[in-house]
Amino acid sequence: MNVTPLDESVTLERTIEGGTEKQRESVSSIIEKVRENGDKGLIELTEIFDRVTLDELFVQQEEIDEAYNQVNDKELEAIRKAIENIRDFHQRQLRQSWMVTKEDGTMLGQRIIPFDRVGIYVPGGKAAYPSTIMMDAIPAIAAGVKSITMCSPPGEDQRLHPMVLVTASELGIKNIVKIGGAQAVAALAYGTESIQKVDKIVGPGNIYVALAKREVFGQVAIDSIAGPSEIVVLADETARADYIAADMLSQAEHDELASAVLVTTSEGLGKKVAEELERQLEDLPRKKIAEESLDKHGAIYLTETMAEAVEAVNRLAPEHLEIMTAQPDNLLGSIRHAGAVFLGPYSAEAVGDYFAGPNHVLPTSGTARFSSPLGVDDFVKRSSVISYSKEALEENGEYISAIARIEGLEAHARAVDIRKGEK
Amino acid sequence: MNVTPLDESVTLERTIEGGTEKQRESVSSIIEKVRENGDKGLIELTEIFDRVTLDELFVQQEEIDEAYNQVNDKELEAIRKAIENIRDFHQRQLRQSWMVTKEDGTMLGQRIIPFDRVGIYVPGGKAAYPSTIMMDAIPAIAAGVKSITMCSPPGEDQRLHPMVLVTASELGIKNIVKIGGAQAVAALAYGTESIQKVDKIVGPGNIYVALAKREVFGQVAIDSIAGPSEIVVLADETARADYIAADMLSQAEHDELASAVLVTTSEGLGKKVAEELERQLEDLPRKKIAEESLDKHGAIYLTETMAEAVEAVNRLAPEHLEIMTAQPDNLLGSIRHAGAVFLGPYSAEAVGDYFAGPNHVLPTSGTARFSSPLGVDDFVKRSSVISYSKEALEENGEYISAIARIEGLEAHARAVDIRKGEK
């Protein structure tokens, strides 16, 4: 990888894949089938797409017990510690309802109310993604959501991955449905005989899951459809090239579209990072993916000054930002746009991906300009409360009807007047 | 209007208008033209759609001064008092950034950062809507957004309505652009020579504005596209029929699609409200609109018990809910889904529409199940901060790499190991 001067037109913006016409049609017909045939439709679609005939839609306690036998102590301890950290962070995001009272008897308030029901989609496949479950479910649990339904596609043995079951069980998730794909999204959005419809669906998935989420949006809320993952590392000459390269590779190994970018004021560091990338790539299991990602979407940019580098970061608005400079804290106040900021040499992105506490579901493709990490806010809504006394209405009524009449809405004005005995 | 038993299948859900193929094409070509031709394109499109040739895109101070001369003292006082109340309520929504520190040197935080730039669309036409400007701009101002650009279509005299100019001026909005329609949305989303592109566009508009907002969504954030307005009044036999009818009419006069519904445990009250609706309709300037709205989307439902009525309200999840019962406060805790709740006989919806403080931009079509009133939250984003010390990494590194390896992401694990000197 070459060290190149920063190009101002560089962006992390990506077009989010809209799927082919055929994929969209397929998703529509799957959703239709679930709406029409309910549980029976789910069983049939799972036979077609997952090549397995389910005896039960829901995971039974016995399967959970068996799953615990297949997870080793170290793994279980790691999951438990991660849950503790992630729960602690998200509980701090909870807001209280509040109320203001005035002397004229007015009472105004803002209630914070959790959603009734949330659905979480967890992708299947050979690897298990316990972090997905933790990061999607814990904010909902911390928000106070009482009913959480998790859906994930079954393996050929009708089972879910033991790590998935254990993580869900540790979180207290009771409704686990062995259904994946667009059919899972349809079941969560519209409900079936055995699955209650939810208010919001979150979680990553393949193109069919993404298209289905887009199609049911409005019927239910959904999380944003994530683009490829990105990291920007902001570094000066004091940074360790081997750490930076390791973190860039941990981003690049996700998939070929992932983007790992270094912005530095030090040409020397840039060159060392390029060397380290070569060296560390060598024996990486996912070398091919990481290599393609670095080739196509990786970069090492050189700027003259740190101010210029910071401005570039704000322009890019990266999902993950690592600051590895002599005084990383001093730069934090200048960073306006980044999903999560990792400060200093020991804050590897992996620390935040799995363990530290903040959410790993972050705004991608430059949307950190106006979007936030997944959090408790995504599972509560605000509701306003207005209570006016007779006195308050009599005192302020003339102003209210004046504005109503400016807007040409006479019935609004009269609704005030009638209470003043004027109509 | 008849008093009918509550039907459980009743819903406030509406299909949001998607526009015709021709309208969508027209909007796409307008956006394209603005992207290509910038300010010149805006001037040309305004000639076509507003039949006026603009000398200036931006409102000049002289026009503001003249506008003040056309607004009477009572109106100005009403606007100023409303601004004060709305500002006070929204300032209370502001959240602080926070930070947690641990003994091992870990620092975790959540920063709250306002958007850089926001665009506000204000519809034109013969009536002025100062409340739209207040309700859309004040949350952004309270959030700390530094740059606000307002767009509104000019009249034949190249001017905006004096009430619009005065309200904007009272709020300190400096950038006022005399452009409306899809072209305004395009200018805000992509920028031109003289208009800076924004991060979020809010505000109501006609179908072209709505389609344009939908098309630029992703490039910028947008507010939700509102459906027709609704009110549900929950009342027992103690409520005043004339107040309820007045409030239902103030909803019905908005447009033919608006929906005004009474849910009551008292058949006597229901009948009296029906009579009052007839009586009050008689001399209403917007009688025709209100009548059609009541005919097509109005209803008076009777339930056996208050518990049943409350459950109906939660199922409907109305934009506005008025509670007119003997003890309205006692029911508040049972209301899970409503955009804004108005308690007691003197809390007419109009009080909240214009003046009390809470926002009047509320979730419609049953989306109060998972959506909130417009507020400061809509103009800030959260950003997470993670700072790990050497000690914290050494203590927790093994857990982090264990989870990374469960997920099959070796480079993530190595990014931790290398910092422990293990790679």
PDB file of N, CA and C in Angstrom, chain A residues 105-164:
ATOM      1  N   GLY A 105     -50.907  26.353  37.336  1.00  0.00           N
ATOM      2  CA  GLY A 105     -51.546  25.043  37.289  1.00  0.00           C
ATOM      3  C   GLY A 105     -51.173  24.217  36.068  1.00  0.00           C
ATOM      4  N   THR A 106     -50.358  24.822  35.197  1.00  0.00           N
ATOM      5  CA  THR A 106     -49.916  24.077  34.018  1.00  0.00           C
ATOM      6  C   THR A 106     -48.979  22.950  34.426  1.00  0.00           C
ATOM      7  N   MET A 107     -49.132  21.808  33.770  1.00  0.00           N
ATOM      8  CA  MET A 107     -48.192  20.715  33.959  1.00  0.00           C
ATOM      9  C   MET A 107     -47.799  20.206  32.574  1.00  0.00           C
ATOM     10  N   LEU A 108     -46.481  20.186  32.333  1.00  0.00           N
ATOM     11  CA  LEU A 108     -45.980  19.690  31.051  1.00  0.00           C
ATOM     12  C   LEU A 108     -44.995  18.576  31.327  1.00  0.00           C
ATOM     13  N   GLY A 109     -45.019  17.549  30.516  1.00  0.00           N
ATOM     14  CA  GLY A 109     -44.114  16.457  30.810  1.00  0.00           C
ATOM     15  C   GLY A 109     -43.657  15.703  29.584  1.00  0.00           C
ATOM     16  N   GLN A 110     -42.652  14.908  29.800  1.00  0.00           N
ATOM     17  CA  GLN A 110     -42.151  14.016  28.757  1.00  0.00           C
ATOM     18  C   GLN A 110     -42.002  12.631  29.369  1.00  0.00           C
ATOM     19  N   ARG A 111     -42.801  11.693  28.882  1.00  0.00           N
ATOM     20  CA  ARG A 111     -42.683  10.317  29.359  1.00  0.00           C
ATOM     21  C   ARG A 111     -41.761   9.528  28.434  1.00  0.00           C
ATOM     22  N   ILE A 112     -40.963   8.662  29.040  1.00  0.00           N
ATOM     23  CA  ILE A 112     -40.105   7.753  28.266  1.00  0.00           C
ATOM     24  C   ILE A 112     -40.709   6.362  28.427  1.00  0.00           C
ATOM     25  N   ILE A 113     -41.130   5.750  27.329  1.00  0.00           N
ATOM     26  CA  ILE A 113     -41.866   4.488  27.397  1.00  0.00           C
ATOM     27  C   ILE A 113     -41.203   3.455  26.484  1.00  0.00           C
ATOM     28  N   PRO A 114     -40.876   2.291  27.032  1.00  0.00           N
ATOM     29  CA  PRO A 114     -40.245   1.278  26.166  1.00  0.00           C
ATOM     30  C   PRO A 114     -41.239   0.711  25.152  1.00  0.00           C
ATOM     31  N   PHE A 115     -40.717   0.189  24.049  1.00  0.00           N
ATOM     32  CA  PHE A 115     -41.566  -0.526  23.097  1.00  0.00           C
ATOM     33  C   PHE A 115     -42.150  -1.757  23.782  1.00  0.00           C
ATOM     34  N   ASP A 116     -43.300  -2.204  23.298  1.00  0.00           N
ATOM     35  CA  ASP A 116     -43.900  -3.416  23.857  1.00  0.00           C
ATOM     36  C   ASP A 116     -43.088  -4.660  23.467  1.00  0.00           C
ATOM     37  N   ARG A 117     -42.775  -4.779  22.178  1.00  0.00           N
ATOM     38  CA  ARG A 117     -42.166  -6.021  21.690  1.00  0.00           C
ATOM     39  C   ARG A 117     -41.099  -5.731  20.640  1.00  0.00           C
ATOM     40  N   VAL A 118     -39.984  -6.412  20.751  1.00  0.00           N
ATOM     41  CA  VAL A 118     -38.874  -6.227  19.821  1.00  0.00           C
ATOM     42  C   VAL A 118     -38.460  -7.585  19.262  1.00  0.00           C
ATOM     43  N   GLY A 119     -38.105  -7.596  17.985  1.00  0.00           N
ATOM     44  CA  GLY A 119     -37.594  -8.797  17.335  1.00  0.00           C
ATOM     45  C   GLY A 119     -36.124  -8.618  16.993  1.00  0.00           C
ATOM     46  N   ILE A 120     -35.343  -9.654  17.244  1.00  0.00           N
ATOM     47  CA  ILE A 120     -33.913  -9.585  16.948  1.00  0.00           C
ATOM     48  C   ILE A 120     -33.560 -10.677  15.956  1.00  0.00           C
ATOM     49  N   TYR A 121     -32.943 -10.277  14.863  1.00  0.00           N
ATOM     50  CA  TYR A 121     -32.515 -11.260  13.865  1.00  0.00           C
ATOM     51  C   TYR A 121     -31.033 -11.567  14.068  1.00  0.00           C
ATOM     52  N   VAL A 122     -30.725 -12.847  14.115  1.00  0.00           N
ATOM     53  CA  VAL A 122     -29.326 -13.274  14.265  1.00  0.00           C
ATOM     54  C   VAL A 122     -28.986 -14.182  13.086  1.00  0.00           C
ATOM     55  N   PRO A 123     -27.970 -13.800  12.305  1.00  0.00           N
ATOM     56  CA  PRO A 123     -27.630 -14.614  11.134  1.00  0.00           C
ATOM     57  C   PRO A 123     -27.163 -16.008  11.555  1.00  0.00           C
ATOM     58  N   GLY A 124     -27.347 -16.975  10.669  1.00  0.00           N
ATOM     59  CA  GLY A 124     -26.888 -18.341  10.941  1.00  0.00           C
ATOM     60  C   GLY A 124     -25.536 -18.586  10.289  1.00  0.00           C
ATOM     61  N   GLY A 125     -25.338 -19.781   9.823  1.00  0.00           N
ATOM     62  CA  GLY A 125     -24.070 -20.102   9.180  1.00  0.00           C
ATOM     63  C   GLY A 125     -23.158 -20.834  10.132  1.00  0.00           C
ATOM     64  N   LYS A 126     -21.929 -21.122   9.678  1.00  0.00           N
ATOM     65  CA  LYS A 126     -21.018 -21.958  10.464  1.00  0.00           C
ATOM     66  C   LYS A 126     -20.499 -21.259  11.710  1.00  0.00           C
ATOM     67  N   ALA A 127     -20.180 -19.964  11.583  1.00  0.00           N
ATOM     68  CA  ALA A 127     -19.688 -19.244  12.765  1.00  0.00           C
ATOM     69  C   ALA A 127     -20.884 -18.757  13.585  1.00  0.00           C
ATOM     70  N   ALA A 128     -20.643 -18.554  14.860  1.00  0.00           N
ATOM     71  CA  ALA A 128     -21.688 -17.996  15.718  1.00  0.00           C
ATOM     72  C   ALA A 128     -21.316 -16.545  15.998  1.00  0.00           C
ATOM     73  N   TYR A 129     -22.320 -15.700  16.169  1.00  0.00           N
ATOM     74  CA  TYR A 129     -22.042 -14.294  16.462  1.00  0.00           C
ATOM     75  C   TYR A 129     -22.687 -13.869  17.772  1.00  0.00           C
ATOM     76  N   PRO A 130     -22.101 -14.327  18.890  1.00  0.00           N
ATOM     77  CA  PRO A 130     -22.670 -13.927  20.177  1.00  0.00           C
ATOM     78  C   PRO A 130     -22.681 -12.406  20.354  1.00  0.00           C
ATOM     79  N   SER A 131     -21.710 -11.720  19.759  1.00  0.00           N
ATOM     80  CA  SER A 131     -21.662 -10.264  19.960  1.00  0.00           C
ATOM     81  C   SER A 131     -22.872  -9.584  19.323  1.00  0.00           C
ATOM     82  N   THR A 132     -23.358 -10.142  18.213  1.00  0.00           N
ATOM     83  CA  THR A 132     -24.560  -9.589  17.581  1.00  0.00           C
ATOM     84  C   THR A 132     -25.738  -9.650  18.546  1.00  0.00           C
ATOM     85  N   ILE A 133     -25.888 -10.786  19.208  1.00  0.00           N
ATOM     86  CA  ILE A 133     -27.021 -10.934  20.130  1.00  0.00           C
ATOM     87  C   ILE A 133     -26.882  -9.958  21.286  1.00  0.00           C
ATOM     88  N   MET A 134     -25.681  -9.893  21.858  1.00  0.00           N
ATOM     89  CA  MET A 134     -25.476  -8.991  22.994  1.00  0.00           C
ATOM     90  C   MET A 134     -25.753  -7.549  22.602  1.00  0.00           C
ATOM     91  N   MET A 135     -25.192  -7.126  21.473  1.00  0.00           N
ATOM     92  CA  MET A 135     -25.292  -5.713  21.102  1.00  0.00           C
ATOM     93  C   MET A 135     -26.710  -5.321  20.671  1.00  0.00           C
ATOM     94  N   ASP A 136     -27.455  -6.263  20.114  1.00  0.00           N
ATOM     95  CA  ASP A 136     -28.826  -5.946  19.700  1.00  0.00           C
ATOM     96  C   ASP A 136     -29.820  -6.088  20.848  1.00  0.00           C
ATOM     97  N   ALA A 137     -29.603  -7.080  21.704  1.00  0.00           N
ATOM     98  CA  ALA A 137     -30.611  -7.342  22.744  1.00  0.00           C
ATOM     99  C   ALA A 137     -30.430  -6.472  23.982  1.00  0.00           C
ATOM    100  N   ILE A 138     -29.191  -6.215  24.375  1.00  0.00           N
ATOM    101  CA  ILE A 138     -28.986  -5.527  25.658  1.00  0.00           C
ATOM    102  C   ILE A 138     -29.598  -4.120  25.686  1.00  0.00           C
ATOM    103  N   PRO A 139     -29.463  -3.325  24.614  1.00  0.00           N
ATOM    104  CA  PRO A 139     -30.126  -2.014  24.672  1.00  0.00           C
ATOM    105  C   PRO A 139     -31.641  -2.145  24.840  1.00  0.00           C
ATOM    106  N   ALA A 140     -32.235  -3.146  24.197  1.00  0.00           N
ATOM    107  CA  ALA A 140     -33.690  -3.338  24.325  1.00  0.00           C
ATOM    108  C   ALA A 140     -34.048  -3.751  25.748  1.00  0.00           C
ATOM    109  N   ILE A 141     -33.255  -4.639  26.310  1.00  0.00           N
ATOM    110  CA  ILE A 141     -33.506  -5.082  27.693  1.00  0.00           C
ATOM    111  C   ILE A 141     -33.331  -3.903  28.645  1.00  0.00           C
ATOM    112  N   ALA A 142     -32.250  -3.149  28.461  1.00  0.00           N
ATOM    113  CA  ALA A 142     -32.001  -1.994  29.331  1.00  0.00           C
ATOM    114  C   ALA A 142     -33.115  -0.951  29.198  1.00  0.00           C
ATOM    115  N   ALA A 143     -33.698  -0.866  28.007  1.00  0.00           N
ATOM    116  CA  ALA A 143     -34.788   0.094  27.776  1.00  0.00           C
ATOM    117  C   ALA A 143     -36.052  -0.302  28.521  1.00  0.00           C
ATOM    118  N   GLY A 144     -36.142  -1.570  28.892  1.00  0.00           N
ATOM    119  CA  GLY A 144     -37.332  -2.032  29.602  1.00  0.00           C
ATOM    120  C   GLY A 144     -38.319  -2.784  28.722  1.00  0.00           C
ATOM    121  N   VAL A 145     -37.884  -3.171  27.520  1.00  0.00           N
ATOM    122  CA  VAL A 145     -38.766  -3.939  26.632  1.00  0.00           C
ATOM    123  C   VAL A 145     -39.047  -5.297  27.279  1.00  0.00           C
ATOM    124  N   LYS A 146     -40.323  -5.630  27.413  1.00  0.00           N
ATOM    125  CA  LYS A 146     -40.683  -6.849  28.150  1.00  0.00           C
ATOM    126  C   LYS A 146     -40.625  -8.095  27.275  1.00  0.00           C
ATOM    127  N   SER A 147     -40.950  -7.937  25.983  1.00  0.00           N
ATOM    128  CA  SER A 147     -41.020  -9.115  25.120  1.00  0.00           C
ATOM    129  C   SER A 147     -39.993  -9.030  23.997  1.00  0.00           C
ATOM    130  N   ILE A 148     -39.050  -9.950  24.018  1.00  0.00           N
ATOM    131  CA  ILE A 148     -38.030  -9.988  22.963  1.00  0.00           C
ATOM    132  C   ILE A 148     -38.104 -11.349  22.280  1.00  0.00           C
ATOM    133  N   THR A 149     -38.232 -11.323  20.961  1.00  0.00           N
ATOM    134  CA  THR A 149     -38.257 -12.562  20.193  1.00  0.00           C
ATOM    135  C   THR A 149     -37.041 -12.588  19.284  1.00  0.00           C
ATOM    136  N   MET A 150     -36.293 -13.674  19.357  1.00  0.00           N
ATOM    137  CA  MET A 150     -35.083 -13.790  18.551  1.00  0.00           C
ATOM    138  C   MET A 150     -35.325 -14.815  17.452  1.00  0.00           C
ATOM    139  N   CYS A 151     -34.915 -14.506  16.237  1.00  0.00           N
ATOM    140  CA  CYS A 151     -35.031 -15.446  15.124  1.00  0.00           C
ATOM    141  C   CYS A 151     -33.665 -15.716  14.533  1.00  0.00           C
ATOM    142  N   SER A 152     -33.394 -16.985  14.219  1.00  0.00           N
ATOM    143  CA  SER A 152     -32.129 -17.344  13.586  1.00  0.00           C
ATOM    144  C   SER A 152     -32.347 -18.635  12.801  1.00  0.00           C
ATOM    145  N   PRO A 153     -31.723 -18.754  11.640  1.00  0.00           N
ATOM    146  CA  PRO A 153     -31.974 -19.946  10.815  1.00  0.00           C
ATOM    147  C   PRO A 153     -31.340 -21.195  11.421  1.00  0.00           C
ATOM    148  N   PRO A 154     -32.015 -22.349  11.355  1.00  0.00           N
ATOM    149  CA  PRO A 154     -31.497 -23.584  11.941  1.00  0.00           C
ATOM    150  C   PRO A 154     -30.456 -24.257  11.034  1.00  0.00           C
ATOM    151  N   GLY A 155     -29.586 -25.027  11.656  1.00  0.00           N
ATOM    152  CA  GLY A 155     -28.680 -25.876  10.890  1.00  0.00           C
ATOM    153  C   GLY A 155     -29.404 -27.132  10.430  1.00  0.00           C
ATOM    154  N   GLU A 156     -28.659 -28.016   9.771  1.00  0.00           N
ATOM    155  CA  GLU A 156     -29.283 -29.232   9.225  1.00  0.00           C
ATOM    156  C   GLU A 156     -29.846 -30.142  10.318  1.00  0.00           C
ATOM    157  N   ASP A 157     -29.271 -30.025  11.529  1.00  0.00           N
ATOM    158  CA  ASP A 157     -29.749 -30.832  12.660  1.00  0.00           C
ATOM    159  C   ASP A 157     -30.916 -30.147  13.398  1.00  0.00           C
ATOM    160  N   GLN A 158     -31.514 -29.157  12.775  1.00  0.00           N
ATOM    161  CA  GLN A 158     -32.612 -28.372  13.365  1.00  0.00           C
ATOM    162  C   GLN A 158     -32.154 -27.479  14.505  1.00  0.00           C
ATOM    163  N   ARG A 159     -30.863 -27.482  14.789  1.00  0.00           N
ATOM    164  CA  ARG A 159     -30.381 -26.749  15.952  1.00  0.00           C
ATOM    165  C   ARG A 159     -29.819 -25.378  15.573  1.00  0.00           C
ATOM    166  N   LEU A 160     -29.756 -24.501  16.564  1.00  0.00           N
ATOM    167  CA  LEU A 160     -28.971 -23.273  16.413  1.00  0.00           C
ATOM    168  C   LEU A 160     -27.600 -23.532  17.029  1.00  0.00           C
ATOM    169  N   HIS A 161     -26.640 -22.706  16.691  1.00  0.00           N
ATOM    170  CA  HIS A 161     -25.286 -22.832  17.230  1.00  0.00           C
ATOM    171  C   HIS A 161     -25.335 -22.733  18.764  1.00  0.00           C
ATOM    172  N   PRO A 162     -24.629 -23.631  19.473  1.00  0.00           N
ATOM    173  CA  PRO A 162     -24.695 -23.600  20.943  1.00  0.00           C
ATOM    174  C   PRO A 162     -24.317 -22.253  21.545  1.00  0.00           C
ATOM    175  N   MET A 163     -23.365 -21.569  20.916  1.00  0.00           N
ATOM    176  CA  MET A 163     -22.941 -20.266  21.440  1.00  0.00           C
ATOM    177  C   MET A 163     -24.070 -19.240  21.338  1.00  0.00           C
ATOM    178  N   VAL A 164     -24.871 -19.365  20.308  1.00  0.00           N
ATOM    179  CA  VAL A 164     -26.026 -18.478  20.128  1.00  0.00           C
ATOM    180  C   VAL A 164     -27.056 -18.750  21.223  1.00  0.00           C
TER     181      VAL A 164
END
